[in-house]
Amino acid sequence: MFPKNTWRALLLTVVSASSALAADAPGQAIPATAGAALETELVASFGEAQRERIHRGIAQTAALWKRTDGDEKAWAAFVRENFAGTPTALDALFNRYQHNLEMIWGHTQEIRRELNSPADLDTGPVAPFDETFAAWDPSAHVLDDLFDNKLAFIALLNFPLTSLE
């Protein structure tokens, strides 16, 4: 299994996005009591040792799931399909997220660096379109997209949110 504190940095993106998106959520689609039967079902499938993770993941996803994400039935199906119930499945999920998020953030940083080079380096006159490119952030909607396509919810389902403390 992954080192105990390694996942904290990886999921910091989801933590910060969760706080921002929760404030903007038009309404929670999942009642707080909706996960009890689902928790019992998943514990029966994956064992008592997974109860704490199951409970936390259900609560974390339910808290941020909006009506636009689907109804309670869609949420329950999502949870059943995406809970990584074994150490092997959890490690595979973590490793894939770590790699893919590194690629996303690394390449968007590379793009920003290149777009800013006319403004940041002495390469000649800076044209108005250079300033416009430098002001553009290609990663501006990545966090929204990660929630819209449910990748952020998969992380919330399987990993704990923690504070920087």
Short mmCIF file of C-alpha atoms in Angstrom, two decimals:
data_model
loop_
_atom_site.label_atom_id
_atom_site.label_comp_id
_atom_site.label_asym_id
_atom_site.label_seq_id
_atom_site.Cartn_x
_atom_site.Cartn_y
_atom_site.Cartn_z
CA MET A 1 0.00 0.00 0.00
CA PHE A 2 1.16 3.58 -0.56
CA PRO A 3 3.12 5.41 2.16
CA LYS A 4 0.83 6.85 4.81
CA ASN A 5 1.38 10.57 4.11
CA THR A 6 2.13 10.48 0.37
CA TRP A 7 -1.51 10.73 -0.72
CA ARG A 8 -2.03 13.98 1.21
CA ALA A 9 -0.12 16.10 -1.31
CA LEU A 10 -1.74 14.27 -4.20
CA LEU A 11 -5.26 14.99 -2.99
CA LEU A 12 -4.63 18.56 -1.86
CA THR A 13 -6.10 19.61 -5.19
CA VAL A 14 -9.36 17.88 -4.36
CA VAL A 15 -9.37 19.36 -0.86
CA SER A 16 -9.08 22.92 -2.11
CA ALA A 17 -11.53 22.34 -4.93
CA SER A 18 -14.02 20.72 -2.57
CA SER A 19 -14.09 23.75 -0.32
CA ALA A 20 -14.60 26.13 -3.21
CA LEU A 21 -17.19 24.02 -4.99
CA ALA A 22 -19.15 23.23 -1.82
CA ALA A 23 -19.76 26.95 -1.33
CA ASP A 24 -21.12 27.24 -4.88
CA ALA A 25 -23.24 24.06 -4.81
CA PRO A 26 -26.88 24.86 -5.62
CA GLY A 27 -28.14 22.09 -3.40
CA GLN A 28 -27.04 18.76 -2.08
CA ALA A 29 -28.72 15.91 -3.92
CA ILE A 30 -27.95 13.19 -1.39
CA PRO A 31 -29.57 13.25 2.05
CA ALA A 32 -27.23 12.54 4.96
CA THR A 33 -29.10 9.31 5.78
CA ALA A 34 -28.92 7.87 2.26
CA GLY A 35 -25.65 6.03 2.69
CA ALA A 36 -26.52 3.67 5.55
CA ALA A 37 -27.83 0.79 3.41
CA LEU A 38 -25.08 1.34 0.86
CA GLU A 39 -22.46 1.23 3.62
CA THR A 40 -23.88 -2.05 4.90
CA GLU A 41 -23.82 -3.49 1.38
CA LEU A 42 -20.20 -2.47 0.76
CA VAL A 43 -19.04 -3.71 4.16
CA ALA A 44 -20.66 -7.07 3.35
CA SER A 45 -18.71 -7.12 0.05
CA PHE A 46 -15.32 -5.85 1.24
CA GLY A 47 -15.23 -6.69 4.95
CA GLU A 48 -15.45 -4.96 8.28
CA ALA A 49 -11.86 -3.72 7.96
CA GLN A 50 -13.02 -1.36 5.19
CA ARG A 51 -15.97 0.10 7.16
CA GLU A 52 -14.24 3.34 8.15
CA ARG A 53 -13.08 4.01 4.56
CA ILE A 54 -16.53 3.15 3.20
CA HIS A 55 -18.29 5.38 5.70
CA ARG A 56 -15.93 8.30 5.07
CA GLY A 57 -16.05 7.92 1.28
CA ILE A 58 -19.84 7.79 1.24
CA ALA A 59 -20.05 10.88 3.44
CA GLN A 60 -17.47 12.82 1.41
CA THR A 61 -19.13 12.12 -1.94
CA ALA A 62 -22.65 12.70 -0.63
CA ALA A 63 -21.64 16.07 0.80
CA LEU A 64 -20.54 17.42 -2.59
CA TRP A 65 -22.80 15.50 -4.99
CA LYS A 66 -25.15 18.02 -6.62
CA ARG A 67 -28.44 17.52 -8.39
CA THR A 68 -26.61 18.07 -11.68
CA ASP A 69 -24.37 15.07 -10.88
CA GLY A 70 -27.35 12.73 -10.81
CA ASP A 71 -30.03 11.48 -8.47
CA GLU A 72 -29.59 9.27 -5.41
CA LYS A 73 -29.81 6.12 -7.53
CA ALA A 74 -27.02 7.36 -9.84
CA TRP A 75 -24.90 8.26 -6.82
CA ALA A 76 -25.34 4.81 -5.27
CA ALA A 77 -24.39 3.15 -8.58
CA PHE A 78 -21.34 5.41 -8.80
CA VAL A 79 -20.25 4.45 -5.28
CA ARG A 80 -20.70 0.72 -5.94
CA GLU A 81 -18.74 0.91 -9.18
CA ASN A 82 -15.89 3.12 -7.98
CA PHE A 83 -15.07 2.07 -4.44
CA ALA A 84 -11.62 0.47 -4.39
CA GLY A 85 -12.34 -2.19 -1.80
CA THR A 86 -9.04 -4.06 -1.72
CA PRO A 87 -5.52 -2.85 -0.99
CA THR A 88 -4.47 -3.85 -4.52
CA ALA A 89 -7.31 -1.86 -6.10
CA LEU A 90 -6.61 1.14 -3.85
CA ASP A 91 -2.90 1.10 -4.69
CA ALA A 92 -3.67 0.88 -8.42
CA LEU A 93 -6.09 3.80 -8.12
CA PHE A 94 -3.61 5.88 -6.17
CA ASN A 95 -0.75 5.19 -8.59
CA ARG A 96 -2.86 6.05 -11.61
CA TYR A 97 -4.11 9.30 -10.05
CA GLN A 98 -0.60 10.24 -8.99
CA HIS A 99 0.77 9.71 -12.49
CA ASN A 100 -2.11 11.40 -14.31
CA LEU A 101 -2.28 14.42 -11.99
CA GLU A 102 1.48 14.86 -12.35
CA MET A 103 1.00 14.88 -16.12
CA ILE A 104 -1.90 17.33 -15.98
CA TRP A 105 -0.23 19.82 -13.64
CA GLY A 106 3.23 19.39 -15.16
CA HIS A 107 2.10 19.94 -18.73
CA THR A 108 -0.16 22.87 -17.88
CA GLN A 109 2.78 24.48 -16.07
CA GLU A 110 4.92 23.89 -19.16
CA ILE A 111 2.28 25.51 -21.36
CA ARG A 112 1.99 28.53 -19.02
CA ARG A 113 5.77 28.93 -18.99
CA GLU A 114 5.88 28.95 -22.79
CA LEU A 115 2.93 31.33 -23.13
CA ASN A 116 4.53 33.73 -20.65
CA SER A 117 8.01 33.67 -22.18
CA PRO A 118 7.54 36.79 -24.38
CA ALA A 119 6.39 38.73 -21.32
CA ASP A 120 8.91 37.21 -18.89
CA LEU A 121 12.02 37.07 -21.09
CA ASP A 122 13.71 39.68 -23.23
CA THR A 123 12.80 38.22 -26.62
CA GLY A 124 11.83 41.48 -28.28
CA PRO A 125 8.75 43.67 -28.25
CA VAL A 126 5.73 42.30 -26.39
CA ALA A 127 2.65 42.43 -28.59
CA PRO A 128 -0.87 42.81 -27.19
CA PHE A 129 -1.63 39.19 -28.12
CA ASP A 130 1.46 38.11 -26.13
CA GLU A 131 -0.07 39.73 -23.05
CA THR A 132 -3.38 38.01 -23.75
CA PHE A 133 -1.70 34.62 -24.06
CA ALA A 134 0.26 35.32 -20.85
CA ALA A 135 -2.98 36.15 -19.01
CA TRP A 136 -4.68 32.93 -20.13
CA ASP A 137 -4.56 29.95 -17.75
CA PRO A 138 -5.03 26.61 -19.55
CA SER A 139 -5.72 24.92 -16.21
CA ALA A 140 -8.46 27.34 -15.14
CA HIS A 141 -11.27 24.80 -15.45
CA VAL A 142 -9.43 21.58 -14.66
CA LEU A 143 -10.88 21.32 -11.15
CA ASP A 144 -14.42 21.91 -12.41
CA ASP A 145 -13.85 19.32 -15.11
CA LEU A 146 -12.55 16.78 -12.57
CA PHE A 147 -15.83 17.10 -10.67
CA ASP A 148 -17.97 17.16 -13.82
CA ASN A 149 -16.47 13.92 -15.14
CA LYS A 150 -16.52 12.40 -11.62
CA LEU A 151 -12.75 11.87 -11.23
CA ALA A 152 -12.74 14.12 -8.15
CA PHE A 153 -15.62 12.10 -6.70
CA ILE A 154 -13.62 8.88 -7.18
CA ALA A 155 -10.81 10.45 -5.15
CA LEU A 156 -13.28 11.61 -2.49
CA LEU A 157 -14.80 8.14 -2.32
CA ASN A 158 -11.47 6.39 -1.79
CA PHE A 159 -9.18 8.81 0.04
CA PRO A 160 -9.66 10.99 3.13
CA LEU A 161 -9.81 14.75 2.98
CA THR A 162 -7.32 16.25 5.38
CA SER A 163 -6.42 19.74 6.39
CA LEU A 164 -2.95 21.22 6.04
CA GLU A 165 -2.64 21.04 9.82
#
